[in-house]
Each structure stands twice: as C-alpha cells, then as structure tokens.
mmCIF file of C-alpha atoms in Angstrom:
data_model
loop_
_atom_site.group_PDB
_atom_site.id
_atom_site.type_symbol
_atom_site.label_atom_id
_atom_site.label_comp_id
_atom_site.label_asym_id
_atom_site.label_seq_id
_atom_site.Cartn_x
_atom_site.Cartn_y
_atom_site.Cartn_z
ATOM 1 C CA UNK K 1201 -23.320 0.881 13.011
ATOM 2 C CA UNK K 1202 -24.462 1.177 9.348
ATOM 3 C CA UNK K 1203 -24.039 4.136 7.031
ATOM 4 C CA UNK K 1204 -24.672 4.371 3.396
ATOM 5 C CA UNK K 1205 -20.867 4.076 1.434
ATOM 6 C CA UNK K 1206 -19.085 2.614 4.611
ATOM 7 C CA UNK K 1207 -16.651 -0.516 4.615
ATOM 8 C CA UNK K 1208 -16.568 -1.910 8.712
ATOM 9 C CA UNK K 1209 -13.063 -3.797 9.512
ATOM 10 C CA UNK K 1210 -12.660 -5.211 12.828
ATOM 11 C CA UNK K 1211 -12.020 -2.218 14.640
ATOM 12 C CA UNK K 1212 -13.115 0.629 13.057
ATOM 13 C CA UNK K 1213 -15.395 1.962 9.673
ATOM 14 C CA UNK K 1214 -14.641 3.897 6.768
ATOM 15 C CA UNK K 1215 -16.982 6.180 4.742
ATOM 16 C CA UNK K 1216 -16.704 8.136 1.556
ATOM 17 C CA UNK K 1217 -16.545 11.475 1.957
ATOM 18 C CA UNK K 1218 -16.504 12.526 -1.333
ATOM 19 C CA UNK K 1219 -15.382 10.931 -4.863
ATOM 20 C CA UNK K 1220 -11.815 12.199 -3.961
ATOM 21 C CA UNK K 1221 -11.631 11.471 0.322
ATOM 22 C CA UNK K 1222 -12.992 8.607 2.633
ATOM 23 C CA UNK K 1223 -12.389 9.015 6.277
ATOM 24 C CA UNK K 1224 -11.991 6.541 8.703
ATOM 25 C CA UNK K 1225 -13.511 6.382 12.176
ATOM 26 C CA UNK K 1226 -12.597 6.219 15.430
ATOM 27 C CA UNK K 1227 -15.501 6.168 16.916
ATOM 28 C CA UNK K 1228 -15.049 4.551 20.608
ATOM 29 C CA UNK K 1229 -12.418 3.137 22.189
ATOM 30 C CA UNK K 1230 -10.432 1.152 19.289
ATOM 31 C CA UNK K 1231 -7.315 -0.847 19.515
ATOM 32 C CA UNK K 1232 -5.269 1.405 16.757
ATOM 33 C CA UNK K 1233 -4.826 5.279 17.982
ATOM 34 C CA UNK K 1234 -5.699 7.872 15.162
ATOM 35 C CA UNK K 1235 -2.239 9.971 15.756
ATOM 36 C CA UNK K 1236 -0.230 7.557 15.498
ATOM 37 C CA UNK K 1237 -1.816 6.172 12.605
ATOM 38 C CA UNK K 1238 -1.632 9.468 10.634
ATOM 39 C CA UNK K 1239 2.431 10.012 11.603
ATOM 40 C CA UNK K 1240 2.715 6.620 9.912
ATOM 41 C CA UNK K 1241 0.654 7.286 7.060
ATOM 42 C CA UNK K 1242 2.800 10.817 6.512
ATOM 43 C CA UNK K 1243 6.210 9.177 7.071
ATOM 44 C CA UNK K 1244 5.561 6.542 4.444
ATOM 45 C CA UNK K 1245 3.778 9.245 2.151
ATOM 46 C CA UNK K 1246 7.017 11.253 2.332
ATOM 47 C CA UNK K 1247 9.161 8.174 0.715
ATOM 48 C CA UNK K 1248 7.061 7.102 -2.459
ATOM 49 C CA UNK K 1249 3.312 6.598 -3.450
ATOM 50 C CA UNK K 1250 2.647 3.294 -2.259
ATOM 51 C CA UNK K 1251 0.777 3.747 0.575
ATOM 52 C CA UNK K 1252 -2.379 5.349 0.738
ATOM 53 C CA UNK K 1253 -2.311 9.443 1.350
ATOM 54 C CA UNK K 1254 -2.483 10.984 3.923
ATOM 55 C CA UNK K 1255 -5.091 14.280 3.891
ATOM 56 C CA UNK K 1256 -5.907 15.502 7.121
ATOM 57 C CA UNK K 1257 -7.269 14.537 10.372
ATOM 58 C CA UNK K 1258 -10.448 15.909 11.369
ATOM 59 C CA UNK K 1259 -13.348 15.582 13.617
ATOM 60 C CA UNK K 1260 -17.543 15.893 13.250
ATOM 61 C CA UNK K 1261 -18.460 17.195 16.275
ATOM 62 C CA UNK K 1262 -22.397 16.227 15.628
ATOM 63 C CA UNK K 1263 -21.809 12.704 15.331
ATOM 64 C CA UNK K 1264 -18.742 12.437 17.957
ATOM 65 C CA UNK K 1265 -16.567 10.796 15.052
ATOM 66 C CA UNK K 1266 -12.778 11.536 15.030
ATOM 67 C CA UNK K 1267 -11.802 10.985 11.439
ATOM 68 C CA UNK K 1268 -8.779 10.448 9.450
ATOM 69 C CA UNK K 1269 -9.125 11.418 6.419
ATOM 70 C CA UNK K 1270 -7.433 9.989 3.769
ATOM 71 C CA UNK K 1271 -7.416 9.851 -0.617
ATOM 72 C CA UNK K 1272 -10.580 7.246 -1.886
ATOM 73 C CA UNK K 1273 -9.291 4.320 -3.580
ATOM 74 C CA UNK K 1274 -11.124 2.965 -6.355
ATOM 75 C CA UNK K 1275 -9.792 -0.860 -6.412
ATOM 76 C CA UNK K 1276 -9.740 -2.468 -10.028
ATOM 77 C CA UNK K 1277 -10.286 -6.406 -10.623
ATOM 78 C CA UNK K 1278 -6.286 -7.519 -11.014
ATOM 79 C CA UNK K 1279 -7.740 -10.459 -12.500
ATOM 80 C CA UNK K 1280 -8.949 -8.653 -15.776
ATOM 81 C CA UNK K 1281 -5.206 -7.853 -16.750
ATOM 82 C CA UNK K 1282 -3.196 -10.046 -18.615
ATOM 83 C CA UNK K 1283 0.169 -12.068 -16.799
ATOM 84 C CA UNK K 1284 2.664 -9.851 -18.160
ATOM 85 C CA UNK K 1285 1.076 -7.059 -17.081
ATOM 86 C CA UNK K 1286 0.157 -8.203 -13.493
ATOM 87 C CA UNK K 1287 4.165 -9.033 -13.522
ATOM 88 C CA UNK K 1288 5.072 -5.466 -14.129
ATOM 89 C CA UNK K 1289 2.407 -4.413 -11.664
ATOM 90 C CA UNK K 1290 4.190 -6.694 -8.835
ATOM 91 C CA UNK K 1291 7.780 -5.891 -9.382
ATOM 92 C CA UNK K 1292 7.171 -2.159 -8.937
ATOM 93 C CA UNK K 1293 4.631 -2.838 -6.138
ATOM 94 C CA UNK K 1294 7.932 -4.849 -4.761
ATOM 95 C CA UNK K 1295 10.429 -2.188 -5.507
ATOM 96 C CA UNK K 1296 8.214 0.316 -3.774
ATOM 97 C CA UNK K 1297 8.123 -1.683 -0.494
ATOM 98 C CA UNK K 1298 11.370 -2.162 -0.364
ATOM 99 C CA UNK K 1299 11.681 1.297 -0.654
ATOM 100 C CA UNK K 1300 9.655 1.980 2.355
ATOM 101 C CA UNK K 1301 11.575 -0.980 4.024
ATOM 102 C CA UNK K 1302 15.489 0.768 3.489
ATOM 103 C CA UNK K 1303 13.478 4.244 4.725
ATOM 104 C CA UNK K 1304 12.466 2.256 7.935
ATOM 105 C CA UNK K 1305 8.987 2.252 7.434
ATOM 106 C CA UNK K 1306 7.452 -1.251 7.406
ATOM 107 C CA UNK K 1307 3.765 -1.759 6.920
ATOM 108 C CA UNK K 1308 3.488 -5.173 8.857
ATOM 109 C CA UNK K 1309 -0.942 -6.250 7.334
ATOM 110 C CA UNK K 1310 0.179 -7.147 3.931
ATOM 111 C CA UNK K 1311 -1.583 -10.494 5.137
ATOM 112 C CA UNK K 1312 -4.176 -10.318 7.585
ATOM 113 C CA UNK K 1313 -4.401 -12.765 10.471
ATOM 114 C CA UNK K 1314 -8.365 -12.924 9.980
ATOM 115 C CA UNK K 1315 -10.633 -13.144 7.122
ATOM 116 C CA UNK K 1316 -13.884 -12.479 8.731
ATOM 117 C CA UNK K 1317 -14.671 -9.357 6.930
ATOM 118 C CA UNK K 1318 -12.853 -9.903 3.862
ATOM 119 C CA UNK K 1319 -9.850 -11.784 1.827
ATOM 120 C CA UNK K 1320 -6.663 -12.276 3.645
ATOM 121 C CA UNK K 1321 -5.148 -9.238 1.211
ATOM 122 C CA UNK K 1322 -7.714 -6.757 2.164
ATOM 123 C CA UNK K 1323 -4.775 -4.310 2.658
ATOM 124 C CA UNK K 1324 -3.388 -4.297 -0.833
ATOM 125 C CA UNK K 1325 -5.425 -2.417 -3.859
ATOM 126 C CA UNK K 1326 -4.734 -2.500 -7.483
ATOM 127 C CA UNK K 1327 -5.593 1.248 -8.483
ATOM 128 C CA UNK K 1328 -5.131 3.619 -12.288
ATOM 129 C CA UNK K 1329 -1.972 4.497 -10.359
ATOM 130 C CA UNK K 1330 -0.628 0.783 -9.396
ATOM 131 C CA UNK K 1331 -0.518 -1.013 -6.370
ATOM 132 C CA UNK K 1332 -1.374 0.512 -2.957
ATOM 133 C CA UNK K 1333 -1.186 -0.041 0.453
ATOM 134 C CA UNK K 1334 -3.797 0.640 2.930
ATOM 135 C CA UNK K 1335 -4.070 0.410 6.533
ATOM 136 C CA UNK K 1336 -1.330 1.366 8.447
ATOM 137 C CA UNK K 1337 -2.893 1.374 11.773
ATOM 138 C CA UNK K 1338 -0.036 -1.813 12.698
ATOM 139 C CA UNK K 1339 2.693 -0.519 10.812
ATOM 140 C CA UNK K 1340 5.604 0.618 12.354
ATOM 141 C CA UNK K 1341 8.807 2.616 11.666
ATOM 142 C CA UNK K 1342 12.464 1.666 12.604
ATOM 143 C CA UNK K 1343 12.843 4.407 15.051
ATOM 144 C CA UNK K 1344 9.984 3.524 17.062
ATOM 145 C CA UNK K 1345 10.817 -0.476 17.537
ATOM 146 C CA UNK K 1346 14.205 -0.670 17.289
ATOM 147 C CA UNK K 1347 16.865 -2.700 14.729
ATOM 148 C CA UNK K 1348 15.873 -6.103 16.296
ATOM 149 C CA UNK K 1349 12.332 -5.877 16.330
ATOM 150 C CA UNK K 1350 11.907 -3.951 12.733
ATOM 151 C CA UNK K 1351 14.541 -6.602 11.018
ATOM 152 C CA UNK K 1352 12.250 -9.023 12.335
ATOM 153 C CA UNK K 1353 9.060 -7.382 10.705
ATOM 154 C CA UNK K 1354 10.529 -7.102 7.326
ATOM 155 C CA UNK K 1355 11.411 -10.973 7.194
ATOM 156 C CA UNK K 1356 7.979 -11.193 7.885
ATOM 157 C CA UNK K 1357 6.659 -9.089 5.297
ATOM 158 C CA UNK K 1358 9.177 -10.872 2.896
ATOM 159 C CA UNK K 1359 7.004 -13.706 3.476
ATOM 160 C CA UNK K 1360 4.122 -12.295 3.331
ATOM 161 C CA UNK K 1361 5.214 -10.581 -0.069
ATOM 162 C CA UNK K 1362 6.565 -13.597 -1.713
ATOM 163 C CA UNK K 1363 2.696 -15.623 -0.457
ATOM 164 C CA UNK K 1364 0.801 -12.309 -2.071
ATOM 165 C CA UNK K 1365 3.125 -12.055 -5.407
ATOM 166 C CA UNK K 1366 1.962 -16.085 -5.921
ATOM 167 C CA UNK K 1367 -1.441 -15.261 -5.503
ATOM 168 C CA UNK K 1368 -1.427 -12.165 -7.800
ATOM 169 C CA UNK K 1369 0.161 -13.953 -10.508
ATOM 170 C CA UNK K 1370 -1.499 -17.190 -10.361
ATOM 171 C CA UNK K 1371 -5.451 -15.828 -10.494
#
C-alpha cells in the first residue's frame, strides 16, 4: 500500500495524521495486536517520557484501518551535535530506560533483527525533547512474562544499549 506521509515497517504502516499525531495501522492480519500494543505504550507512558505517547486508539471505518494513534516525532540528525552533548543526551536516554526497566517495563527492539527497511536503530529517535523510544509492539512488562523471562530481556537490552551508546557517540 502507498499513502502520501506514511513510513511501512515489516508489519504494519504509519501515517501522519496531523503535525501533532501519526497513527499506525493495522490493517490485516499482523503479527503485533493493537491492544496490547497500546497497554504497553500507556504502562511505560505512566513511568517517564521516554517512550513515545500514547493518544488514543481509533478506527476509520471507510478505509477498514484500525489505528493507534500516537504523538508525531520529528527525528533530528544526532550527528549535527557536538560529543559532549550527544554524551548528556545518552546518559539520560540510559537513566530513563533503566527507569522503565526497575518499573518492569522492558522495550525489547532497541536493535532490530532486520535492516530491510531501515538502520538497525530504527526504534530510537533523537527529538527537541531527547531521546525516544518507539515501537513497542515486542515489548513486554514483568507481570506478563515472568522474573525469569523479563531478567533475561533486560540483559539483552543491556547489550543492546551498550552496542547503540557506541554508535551514538562514535558518528
């Protein structure tokens, strides 16, 4: 499908709603499920800013699109501030996430698994306001997967963190 303002991913599309809202689609049979997704998206909105917010779910009955609706973004080039600056950028982006991680929210796509539509951290914006998460269609809380399984995901994302905070800093 192809729409004017729309960004596809592998399983679903998002489209600018306005300057302030983009919604994304779930248009057919997808592998995330849009409820779940926006229970994530609230939990981690309730413990700090990181991670994209959360505005309402919705649905266009015209076009058949169920639609979770969430703040627009506008990403800034990282690379256009100086090293100290990126520094200060990553240690709150790291204080934030751990943060989520004590609340027992863990976001689990800091780095993708594919690059076919875009860079391997896709999922991580540098906005006016900081660093930001999107994405939580994965993500997972401590109450839904258990101790074992959600100790396991933030080792994971520790990685994943410590491979992003190289790349952020060295560019």
């Amino acid at each position: 499908m192809q729409w004017k303002n729309a960004i596809s991913s592998a399983n679903n599309t998002v489209i600018a709603l306005s300057s302030a809202e983009v919604a994304k689609l779930f248009t057919e049979d997808t592998r995330s499920d849009i409820g779940s997704e926006a229970e994530k998206m609230k939990y981690a909105n309730q413990i700090n800013t990181l991670v994209v917010n959360f505005v309402r779910l919705d649905l266009d009955e015209a076009k058949k699109w169920e639609m979770l609706v969430m703040e627009r973004l506008c990403p800034l080039d990282f690379r256009t501030y100086e090293y100290e600056a990126r520094v200060l950028q990553m240690d709150v982006f790291e204080e934030e996430l751990t943060q989520l991680h004590e609340a027992g929210f863990i976001h689990r796509d800091l780095r993708q698994s594919f690059t076919e539509a875009g860079e391997v951290f896709d999922n991580i914006f540098l906005t006016e306001r900081g660093i930001r998460l999107i994405d939580v269609g994965i993500s997972a809380t401590r109450s839904t997967v258990g101790e074992k399984l959600f100790l396991l995901y933030v080792e994971q994302e520790k990685e994943e963190l410590a491979t992003f905070r190289s790349y952020y800093l060295s560019r």
